[in-house]
Amino acid sequence: MSELKARRPSAVPAAVVAAALAMVLLVAGCTGGPDPAPPAVLDPSAGPAPPSTTATPRAGEIKLGNAPAYVALAVKDVTVRDKPTRRGDIVAVFPQALPWGSPTPFLIDQARRTAAGDVWLKVLLPKRPNGSSGWLEREQVRIKPVTHQVVVDLSSRTASLLAGKKKVRSFRVGVGTAGTPTPTGRFYVTVKLRPPQISAAAYGAWALGLSGYSEVHQSFGTGDGQIALHGTYKPWLLGQPVSNGCVRMDNETITLLAETLPLGTPVTIQA
C-alpha cells in the first residue's frame, strides 16, 4: 500500500448544517414554482397497451439480391432435406470440400424464410438423377452472386457465354454421339481442374465439371460419368458429335471460361 494516507475531512459543526438547511427551505419557499403534476390516472376503459411496432420478418420466399444467379458454397458438411425443415427427410449429405480442395457448390433455386425466422435454400444438387434438388439451411453455406452463364445448343453445336443477358462470345463445340448423347437440362460448374489434375490429352487445358451426369455411362474411366466442359488438342473435330457426353471446345475458349466463371455458374444445355 502507499505510504500516503488520505486525510479525514474535519467535522462540520451541527449549527452550520442547521443554518444551511433553513436557508434552502427559505429559498425553495420563495421561488413560487408550480407544484409537480400528479401522476396520470390510467383509464380502465382504454384497454391494454398497444403492441410493439417492431416488424417481424414475414415467412415465405425471399429475394437474395439483383444478381442473375447465386451460389451456395459449403462452409461445413451439408445435410440436404426434402423440405425446408429439420423434420424433413434427408436427401443427401455432402462434404464441405471436394477431393481437390474447393468447397462443394450448390446453385440456388429459391430462398425461403420459415415462420420461426430460419432461412432455407432450395438448391440444385450435383448428383443423379439429373435435375435433383433439395433444401439446406442457410448457416451451412456462404452465398455469392454469379453474373455469367453458359448456354449450349446441341442442334447447332455451338455455345455462348453470357454476362447477365448480354452475349459476350459464341464458339463451336463438340458434343456427344448418338450412342452417348450430351444430357440436356440446367446444370452448374462444380469444379475447375487443369493438368496435372486431369489428362491433357483427354481434356485439354481445363475441365469444368458440371452437376450433370451421362445417362449412358454410370462410370467412365476413373470417374462416375460426370459430364464437363473441357478443352481439346483436336480442334478440327469441333462442331461434330464426337464425345462421350461432354462438351468440347478449343483450349483458348476453355481457358477463358475457367478464368471467368466461378463455381456455381449456371450452364444450360438445350437440344
mmCIF file of C-alpha atoms in Angstrom:
data_model
loop_
_atom_site.group_PDB
_atom_site.id
_atom_site.type_symbol
_atom_site.label_atom_id
_atom_site.label_comp_id
_atom_site.label_asym_id
_atom_site.label_seq_id
_atom_site.Cartn_x
_atom_site.Cartn_y
_atom_site.Cartn_z
ATOM 1 C CA MET A 1 0.000 0.000 0.000
ATOM 2 C CA SER A 2 1.049 3.607 -0.472
ATOM 3 C CA GLU A 3 2.698 5.377 2.455
ATOM 4 C CA LEU A 4 0.400 8.335 1.786
ATOM 5 C CA LYS A 5 -2.791 8.263 3.864
ATOM 6 C CA ALA A 6 -5.959 10.121 2.994
ATOM 7 C CA ARG A 7 -6.828 12.875 5.443
ATOM 8 C CA ARG A 8 -10.228 12.574 7.069
ATOM 9 C CA PRO A 9 -12.410 15.662 6.475
ATOM 10 C CA SER A 10 -12.947 17.792 9.595
ATOM 11 C CA ALA A 11 -16.378 17.605 11.193
ATOM 12 C CA VAL A 12 -18.851 20.351 10.251
ATOM 13 C CA PRO A 13 -20.487 21.966 13.310
ATOM 14 C CA ALA A 14 -24.147 20.994 13.712
ATOM 15 C CA ALA A 15 -25.167 24.655 13.923
ATOM 16 C CA VAL A 16 -23.744 25.324 10.458
ATOM 17 C CA VAL A 17 -25.680 22.379 8.984
ATOM 18 C CA ALA A 18 -28.940 23.550 10.554
ATOM 19 C CA ALA A 19 -28.468 27.067 9.205
ATOM 20 C CA ALA A 20 -27.802 25.784 5.720
ATOM 21 C CA LEU A 21 -30.946 23.649 5.734
ATOM 22 C CA ALA A 22 -33.009 26.582 6.862
ATOM 23 C CA MET A 23 -31.652 28.715 4.034
ATOM 24 C CA VAL A 24 -32.513 26.007 1.462
ATOM 25 C CA LEU A 25 -36.078 25.774 2.718
ATOM 26 C CA LEU A 26 -36.417 29.557 2.655
ATOM 27 C CA VAL A 27 -35.186 29.802 -0.950
ATOM 28 C CA ALA A 28 -37.476 26.956 -2.029
ATOM 29 C CA GLY A 29 -40.434 28.689 -0.452
ATOM 30 C CA CYS A 30 -39.660 31.974 -2.267
ATOM 31 C CA THR A 31 -39.472 30.558 -5.771
ATOM 32 C CA GLY A 32 -43.239 30.285 -6.096
ATOM 33 C CA GLY A 33 -42.817 27.451 -8.707
ATOM 34 C CA PRO A 34 -45.792 25.219 -9.596
ATOM 35 C CA ASP A 35 -46.376 22.063 -7.667
ATOM 36 C CA PRO A 36 -45.341 18.885 -9.504
ATOM 37 C CA ALA A 37 -48.108 17.362 -11.620
ATOM 38 C CA PRO A 38 -49.825 14.372 -10.073
ATOM 39 C CA PRO A 39 -49.228 11.020 -11.744
ATOM 40 C CA ALA A 40 -51.570 10.239 -14.634
ATOM 41 C CA VAL A 41 -54.565 8.090 -13.804
ATOM 42 C CA LEU A 42 -54.947 5.029 -16.015
ATOM 43 C CA ASP A 43 -58.321 4.845 -17.742
ATOM 44 C CA PRO A 44 -59.654 1.310 -17.259
ATOM 45 C CA SER A 45 -61.710 1.668 -20.443
ATOM 46 C CA ALA A 46 -58.611 2.332 -22.570
ATOM 47 C CA GLY A 47 -57.799 -1.365 -22.856
ATOM 48 C CA PRO A 48 -54.326 -2.941 -22.983
ATOM 49 C CA ALA A 49 -51.250 -1.056 -24.147
ATOM 50 C CA PRO A 50 -50.735 -1.110 -27.933
ATOM 51 C CA PRO A 51 -48.441 -3.869 -29.233
ATOM 52 C CA SER A 52 -44.825 -3.200 -30.152
ATOM 53 C CA THR A 53 -44.328 -1.806 -33.645
ATOM 54 C CA THR A 54 -41.098 -3.812 -34.226
ATOM 55 C CA ALA A 55 -41.519 -5.565 -37.576
ATOM 56 C CA THR A 56 -41.346 -9.353 -37.597
ATOM 57 C CA PRO A 57 -39.860 -10.856 -40.782
ATOM 58 C CA ARG A 58 -42.606 -12.463 -42.819
ATOM 59 C CA ALA A 59 -42.478 -16.135 -43.654
ATOM 60 C CA GLY A 60 -42.277 -17.054 -47.326
ATOM 61 C CA GLU A 61 -39.983 -16.734 -50.323
ATOM 62 C CA ILE A 62 -37.278 -14.067 -50.050
ATOM 63 C CA LYS A 63 -35.083 -12.331 -52.608
ATOM 64 C CA LEU A 64 -31.327 -12.643 -52.208
ATOM 65 C CA GLY A 65 -30.453 -9.659 -54.402
ATOM 66 C CA ASN A 66 -30.352 -8.471 -58.007
ATOM 67 C CA ALA A 67 -27.658 -10.772 -59.421
ATOM 68 C CA PRO A 68 -28.656 -13.173 -62.239
ATOM 69 C CA ALA A 69 -27.872 -16.162 -60.004
ATOM 70 C CA TYR A 70 -26.454 -17.104 -56.613
ATOM 71 C CA VAL A 71 -24.240 -19.969 -55.498
ATOM 72 C CA ALA A 72 -24.093 -21.512 -52.032
ATOM 73 C CA LEU A 73 -20.571 -22.633 -51.052
ATOM 74 C CA ALA A 74 -20.339 -25.143 -48.223
ATOM 75 C CA VAL A 75 -18.664 -23.951 -45.012
ATOM 76 C CA LYS A 76 -19.308 -27.264 -43.248
ATOM 77 C CA ASP A 77 -20.621 -30.684 -44.197
ATOM 78 C CA VAL A 78 -24.047 -30.073 -45.731
ATOM 79 C CA THR A 79 -27.225 -32.020 -44.979
ATOM 80 C CA VAL A 80 -29.889 -31.666 -47.667
ATOM 81 C CA ARG A 81 -33.556 -32.382 -46.895
ATOM 82 C CA ASP A 82 -36.695 -32.839 -48.952
ATOM 83 C CA LYS A 83 -38.462 -29.860 -47.356
ATOM 84 C CA PRO A 84 -37.375 -26.648 -45.553
ATOM 85 C CA THR A 85 -37.470 -28.045 -42.028
ATOM 86 C CA ARG A 86 -35.228 -30.186 -39.876
ATOM 87 C CA ARG A 87 -38.093 -32.651 -39.731
ATOM 88 C CA GLY A 88 -37.720 -33.257 -43.467
ATOM 89 C CA ASP A 89 -36.211 -36.493 -44.764
ATOM 90 C CA ILE A 90 -32.502 -36.385 -45.584
ATOM 91 C CA VAL A 91 -31.938 -36.421 -49.343
ATOM 92 C CA ALA A 92 -28.138 -36.383 -49.300
ATOM 93 C CA VAL A 93 -25.096 -35.335 -47.278
ATOM 94 C CA PHE A 94 -22.200 -33.550 -48.981
ATOM 95 C CA PRO A 95 -18.693 -32.849 -47.625
ATOM 96 C CA GLN A 96 -17.569 -29.279 -47.017
ATOM 97 C CA ALA A 97 -14.749 -29.673 -49.545
ATOM 98 C CA LEU A 98 -14.284 -31.713 -52.699
ATOM 99 C CA PRO A 99 -11.265 -34.019 -53.108
ATOM 100 C CA TRP A 100 -9.453 -31.217 -54.966
ATOM 101 C CA GLY A 101 -9.830 -28.764 -52.066
ATOM 102 C CA SER A 102 -12.549 -26.441 -53.370
ATOM 103 C CA PRO A 103 -15.817 -26.073 -51.433
ATOM 104 C CA THR A 104 -18.841 -28.066 -52.540
ATOM 105 C CA PRO A 105 -21.059 -25.635 -54.506
ATOM 106 C CA PHE A 106 -24.826 -25.594 -54.965
ATOM 107 C CA LEU A 107 -26.778 -23.430 -57.417
ATOM 108 C CA ILE A 108 -29.573 -21.690 -55.511
ATOM 109 C CA ASP A 109 -33.044 -22.024 -56.994
ATOM 110 C CA GLN A 110 -35.045 -20.381 -54.195
ATOM 111 C CA ALA A 111 -34.668 -18.899 -50.694
ATOM 112 C CA ARG A 112 -37.421 -19.161 -48.098
ATOM 113 C CA ARG A 113 -37.916 -17.928 -44.521
ATOM 114 C CA THR A 114 -39.925 -20.081 -42.127
ATOM 115 C CA ALA A 115 -42.379 -18.820 -39.514
ATOM 116 C CA ALA A 116 -39.652 -19.372 -36.921
ATOM 117 C CA GLY A 117 -37.333 -16.992 -38.826
ATOM 118 C CA ASP A 118 -34.954 -19.643 -40.198
ATOM 119 C CA VAL A 119 -33.762 -19.273 -43.800
ATOM 120 C CA TRP A 120 -33.629 -22.322 -46.066
ATOM 121 C CA LEU A 121 -32.267 -22.565 -49.598
ATOM 122 C CA LYS A 122 -33.615 -24.777 -52.349
ATOM 123 C CA VAL A 123 -30.631 -25.823 -54.435
ATOM 124 C CA LEU A 124 -29.720 -27.966 -57.425
ATOM 125 C CA LEU A 125 -27.667 -30.975 -56.393
ATOM 126 C CA PRO A 126 -24.571 -32.472 -58.062
ATOM 127 C CA LYS A 127 -25.975 -35.999 -58.072
ATOM 128 C CA ARG A 128 -28.056 -38.444 -60.040
ATOM 129 C CA PRO A 129 -30.685 -38.213 -61.327
ATOM 130 C CA ASN A 130 -30.028 -35.044 -63.276
ATOM 131 C CA GLY A 131 -32.117 -32.145 -62.005
ATOM 132 C CA SER A 132 -32.143 -33.354 -58.398
ATOM 133 C CA SER A 133 -32.827 -30.662 -55.815
ATOM 134 C CA GLY A 134 -33.320 -30.261 -52.085
ATOM 135 C CA TRP A 135 -33.305 -27.844 -49.155
ATOM 136 C CA LEU A 136 -30.357 -26.843 -46.980
ATOM 137 C CA GLU A 137 -30.014 -24.478 -44.031
ATOM 138 C CA ARG A 138 -28.537 -21.041 -44.706
ATOM 139 C CA GLU A 139 -25.974 -21.403 -41.911
ATOM 140 C CA GLN A 140 -24.318 -24.323 -43.726
ATOM 141 C CA VAL A 141 -23.130 -22.211 -46.656
ATOM 142 C CA ARG A 142 -21.685 -18.910 -47.835
ATOM 143 C CA ILE A 143 -23.706 -17.182 -50.562
ATOM 144 C CA LYS A 144 -22.064 -15.411 -53.500
ATOM 145 C CA PRO A 145 -23.559 -13.733 -56.575
ATOM 146 C CA VAL A 146 -22.899 -15.124 -60.054
ATOM 147 C CA THR A 147 -23.000 -12.802 -63.059
ATOM 148 C CA HIS A 148 -22.253 -15.126 -66.009
ATOM 149 C CA GLN A 149 -23.805 -18.214 -67.563
ATOM 150 C CA VAL A 150 -23.172 -20.580 -70.459
ATOM 151 C CA VAL A 151 -25.804 -21.835 -72.899
ATOM 152 C CA VAL A 152 -25.021 -24.860 -75.075
ATOM 153 C CA ASP A 153 -27.146 -25.556 -78.157
ATOM 154 C CA LEU A 154 -26.771 -29.171 -79.231
ATOM 155 C CA SER A 155 -28.597 -28.763 -82.540
ATOM 156 C CA SER A 156 -26.247 -26.037 -83.782
ATOM 157 C CA ARG A 157 -23.258 -27.449 -81.854
ATOM 158 C CA THR A 158 -22.429 -24.023 -80.518
ATOM 159 C CA ALA A 159 -22.223 -22.462 -77.081
ATOM 160 C CA SER A 160 -22.485 -18.893 -75.823
ATOM 161 C CA LEU A 161 -21.013 -17.065 -72.841
ATOM 162 C CA LEU A 162 -23.412 -14.512 -71.366
ATOM 163 C CA ALA A 163 -22.880 -11.726 -68.842
ATOM 164 C CA GLY A 164 -26.325 -11.202 -67.424
ATOM 165 C CA LYS A 165 -28.469 -11.395 -70.553
ATOM 166 C CA LYS A 166 -25.792 -9.955 -72.858
ATOM 167 C CA LYS A 167 -23.950 -12.364 -75.144
ATOM 168 C CA VAL A 168 -20.187 -11.975 -74.747
ATOM 169 C CA ARG A 169 -18.961 -14.660 -77.104
ATOM 170 C CA SER A 170 -20.114 -17.676 -79.129
ATOM 171 C CA PHE A 171 -17.998 -20.660 -80.135
ATOM 172 C CA ARG A 172 -18.171 -24.076 -81.772
ATOM 173 C CA VAL A 173 -18.288 -27.160 -79.587
ATOM 174 C CA GLY A 174 -18.085 -30.894 -79.915
ATOM 175 C CA VAL A 175 -20.996 -32.811 -78.371
ATOM 176 C CA GLY A 176 -21.983 -36.371 -77.564
ATOM 177 C CA THR A 177 -22.554 -39.023 -80.175
ATOM 178 C CA ALA A 178 -25.932 -40.620 -80.878
ATOM 179 C CA GLY A 179 -24.973 -43.536 -78.632
ATOM 180 C CA THR A 180 -23.528 -41.353 -75.841
ATOM 181 C CA PRO A 181 -25.559 -38.137 -76.057
ATOM 182 C CA THR A 182 -24.893 -34.995 -74.044
ATOM 183 C CA PRO A 183 -27.721 -34.723 -71.482
ATOM 184 C CA THR A 184 -29.949 -31.665 -71.575
ATOM 185 C CA GLY A 185 -31.054 -29.578 -68.609
ATOM 186 C CA ARG A 186 -29.943 -26.849 -66.242
ATOM 187 C CA PHE A 187 -26.611 -27.609 -64.600
ATOM 188 C CA TYR A 188 -23.785 -25.632 -62.996
ATOM 189 C CA VAL A 189 -19.999 -25.669 -62.601
ATOM 190 C CA THR A 190 -18.957 -27.822 -59.636
ATOM 191 C CA VAL A 191 -15.162 -27.941 -60.006
ATOM 192 C CA LYS A 192 -12.351 -26.476 -62.135
ATOM 193 C CA LEU A 193 -9.386 -28.742 -62.932
ATOM 194 C CA ARG A 194 -6.292 -28.450 -65.096
ATOM 195 C CA PRO A 195 -3.292 -30.686 -65.824
ATOM 196 C CA PRO A 196 -1.760 -32.488 -63.991
ATOM 197 C CA GLN A 197 -5.046 -32.923 -62.087
ATOM 198 C CA ILE A 198 -6.514 -34.176 -65.366
ATOM 199 C CA SER A 199 -5.145 -35.730 -68.542
ATOM 200 C CA ALA A 200 -4.208 -33.011 -71.014
ATOM 201 C CA ALA A 201 -4.550 -35.469 -73.895
ATOM 202 C CA ALA A 202 -8.156 -36.229 -72.944
ATOM 203 C CA TYR A 203 -9.363 -32.909 -71.563
ATOM 204 C CA GLY A 204 -7.085 -30.221 -72.971
ATOM 205 C CA ALA A 205 -6.114 -27.139 -70.955
ATOM 206 C CA TRP A 206 -9.021 -27.208 -68.482
ATOM 207 C CA ALA A 207 -12.040 -29.256 -67.448
ATOM 208 C CA LEU A 208 -15.011 -27.576 -65.755
ATOM 209 C CA GLY A 209 -17.007 -30.361 -64.141
ATOM 210 C CA LEU A 210 -20.784 -29.943 -64.196
ATOM 211 C CA SER A 211 -23.554 -31.108 -61.881
ATOM 212 C CA GLY A 212 -24.940 -33.332 -64.661
ATOM 213 C CA TYR A 213 -24.191 -36.964 -65.450
ATOM 214 C CA SER A 214 -24.193 -39.143 -68.531
ATOM 215 C CA GLU A 215 -27.437 -41.041 -68.986
ATOM 216 C CA VAL A 216 -25.484 -43.870 -70.624
ATOM 217 C CA HIS A 217 -22.224 -44.188 -68.669
ATOM 218 C CA GLN A 218 -22.664 -44.979 -64.983
ATOM 219 C CA SER A 219 -18.879 -44.758 -64.787
ATOM 220 C CA PHE A 220 -16.254 -43.568 -67.231
ATOM 221 C CA GLY A 221 -12.506 -44.024 -66.835
ATOM 222 C CA THR A 222 -11.833 -43.401 -63.152
ATOM 223 C CA GLY A 223 -14.928 -41.198 -62.738
ATOM 224 C CA ASP A 224 -18.641 -41.674 -62.183
ATOM 225 C CA GLY A 225 -19.917 -40.456 -65.540
ATOM 226 C CA GLN A 226 -19.946 -36.752 -64.634
ATOM 227 C CA ILE A 227 -20.049 -34.506 -67.701
ATOM 228 C CA ALA A 228 -17.879 -31.438 -68.182
ATOM 229 C CA LEU A 229 -16.972 -28.525 -70.384
ATOM 230 C CA HIS A 230 -13.381 -29.185 -71.423
ATOM 231 C CA GLY A 231 -10.684 -28.336 -73.921
ATOM 232 C CA THR A 232 -9.180 -30.370 -76.713
ATOM 233 C CA TYR A 233 -5.990 -30.639 -78.710
ATOM 234 C CA LYS A 234 -8.029 -31.770 -81.740
ATOM 235 C CA PRO A 235 -9.895 -28.562 -82.655
ATOM 236 C CA TRP A 236 -10.672 -29.881 -86.148
ATOM 237 C CA LEU A 237 -13.286 -32.165 -84.549
ATOM 238 C CA LEU A 238 -15.286 -29.278 -83.068
ATOM 239 C CA GLY A 239 -18.779 -28.852 -84.484
ATOM 240 C CA GLN A 240 -19.267 -32.630 -84.626
ATOM 241 C CA PRO A 241 -20.872 -35.304 -82.402
ATOM 242 C CA VAL A 242 -17.664 -36.872 -81.139
ATOM 243 C CA SER A 243 -17.717 -37.065 -77.318
ATOM 244 C CA ASN A 244 -18.935 -39.473 -74.664
ATOM 245 C CA GLY A 245 -21.332 -36.802 -73.414
ATOM 246 C CA CYS A 246 -19.027 -33.914 -72.518
ATOM 247 C CA VAL A 247 -18.927 -30.576 -74.322
ATOM 248 C CA ARG A 248 -15.585 -29.923 -76.008
ATOM 249 C CA MET A 249 -14.144 -26.578 -77.072
ATOM 250 C CA ASP A 250 -10.767 -25.200 -78.098
ATOM 251 C CA ASN A 251 -8.194 -24.591 -75.374
ATOM 252 C CA GLU A 252 -8.310 -20.804 -75.730
ATOM 253 C CA THR A 253 -12.050 -20.771 -75.068
ATOM 254 C CA ILE A 254 -11.997 -23.196 -72.137
ATOM 255 C CA THR A 255 -9.187 -21.158 -70.586
ATOM 256 C CA LEU A 256 -11.308 -18.007 -70.916
ATOM 257 C CA LEU A 257 -14.220 -19.783 -69.219
ATOM 258 C CA ALA A 258 -12.032 -21.160 -66.445
ATOM 259 C CA GLU A 259 -10.712 -17.681 -65.689
ATOM 260 C CA THR A 260 -14.163 -16.035 -65.915
ATOM 261 C CA LEU A 261 -16.634 -18.448 -64.375
ATOM 262 C CA PRO A 262 -16.753 -19.095 -60.613
ATOM 263 C CA LEU A 263 -18.059 -22.284 -59.078
ATOM 264 C CA GLY A 264 -21.837 -22.376 -59.295
ATOM 265 C CA THR A 265 -22.068 -20.724 -62.714
ATOM 266 C CA PRO A 266 -25.252 -21.918 -64.466
ATOM 267 C CA VAL A 267 -24.790 -23.999 -67.626
ATOM 268 C CA THR A 268 -27.917 -24.701 -69.664
ATOM 269 C CA ILE A 269 -27.723 -27.469 -72.270
ATOM 270 C CA GLN A 270 -30.610 -27.450 -74.740
ATOM 271 C CA ALA A 271 -31.491 -29.732 -77.622
#
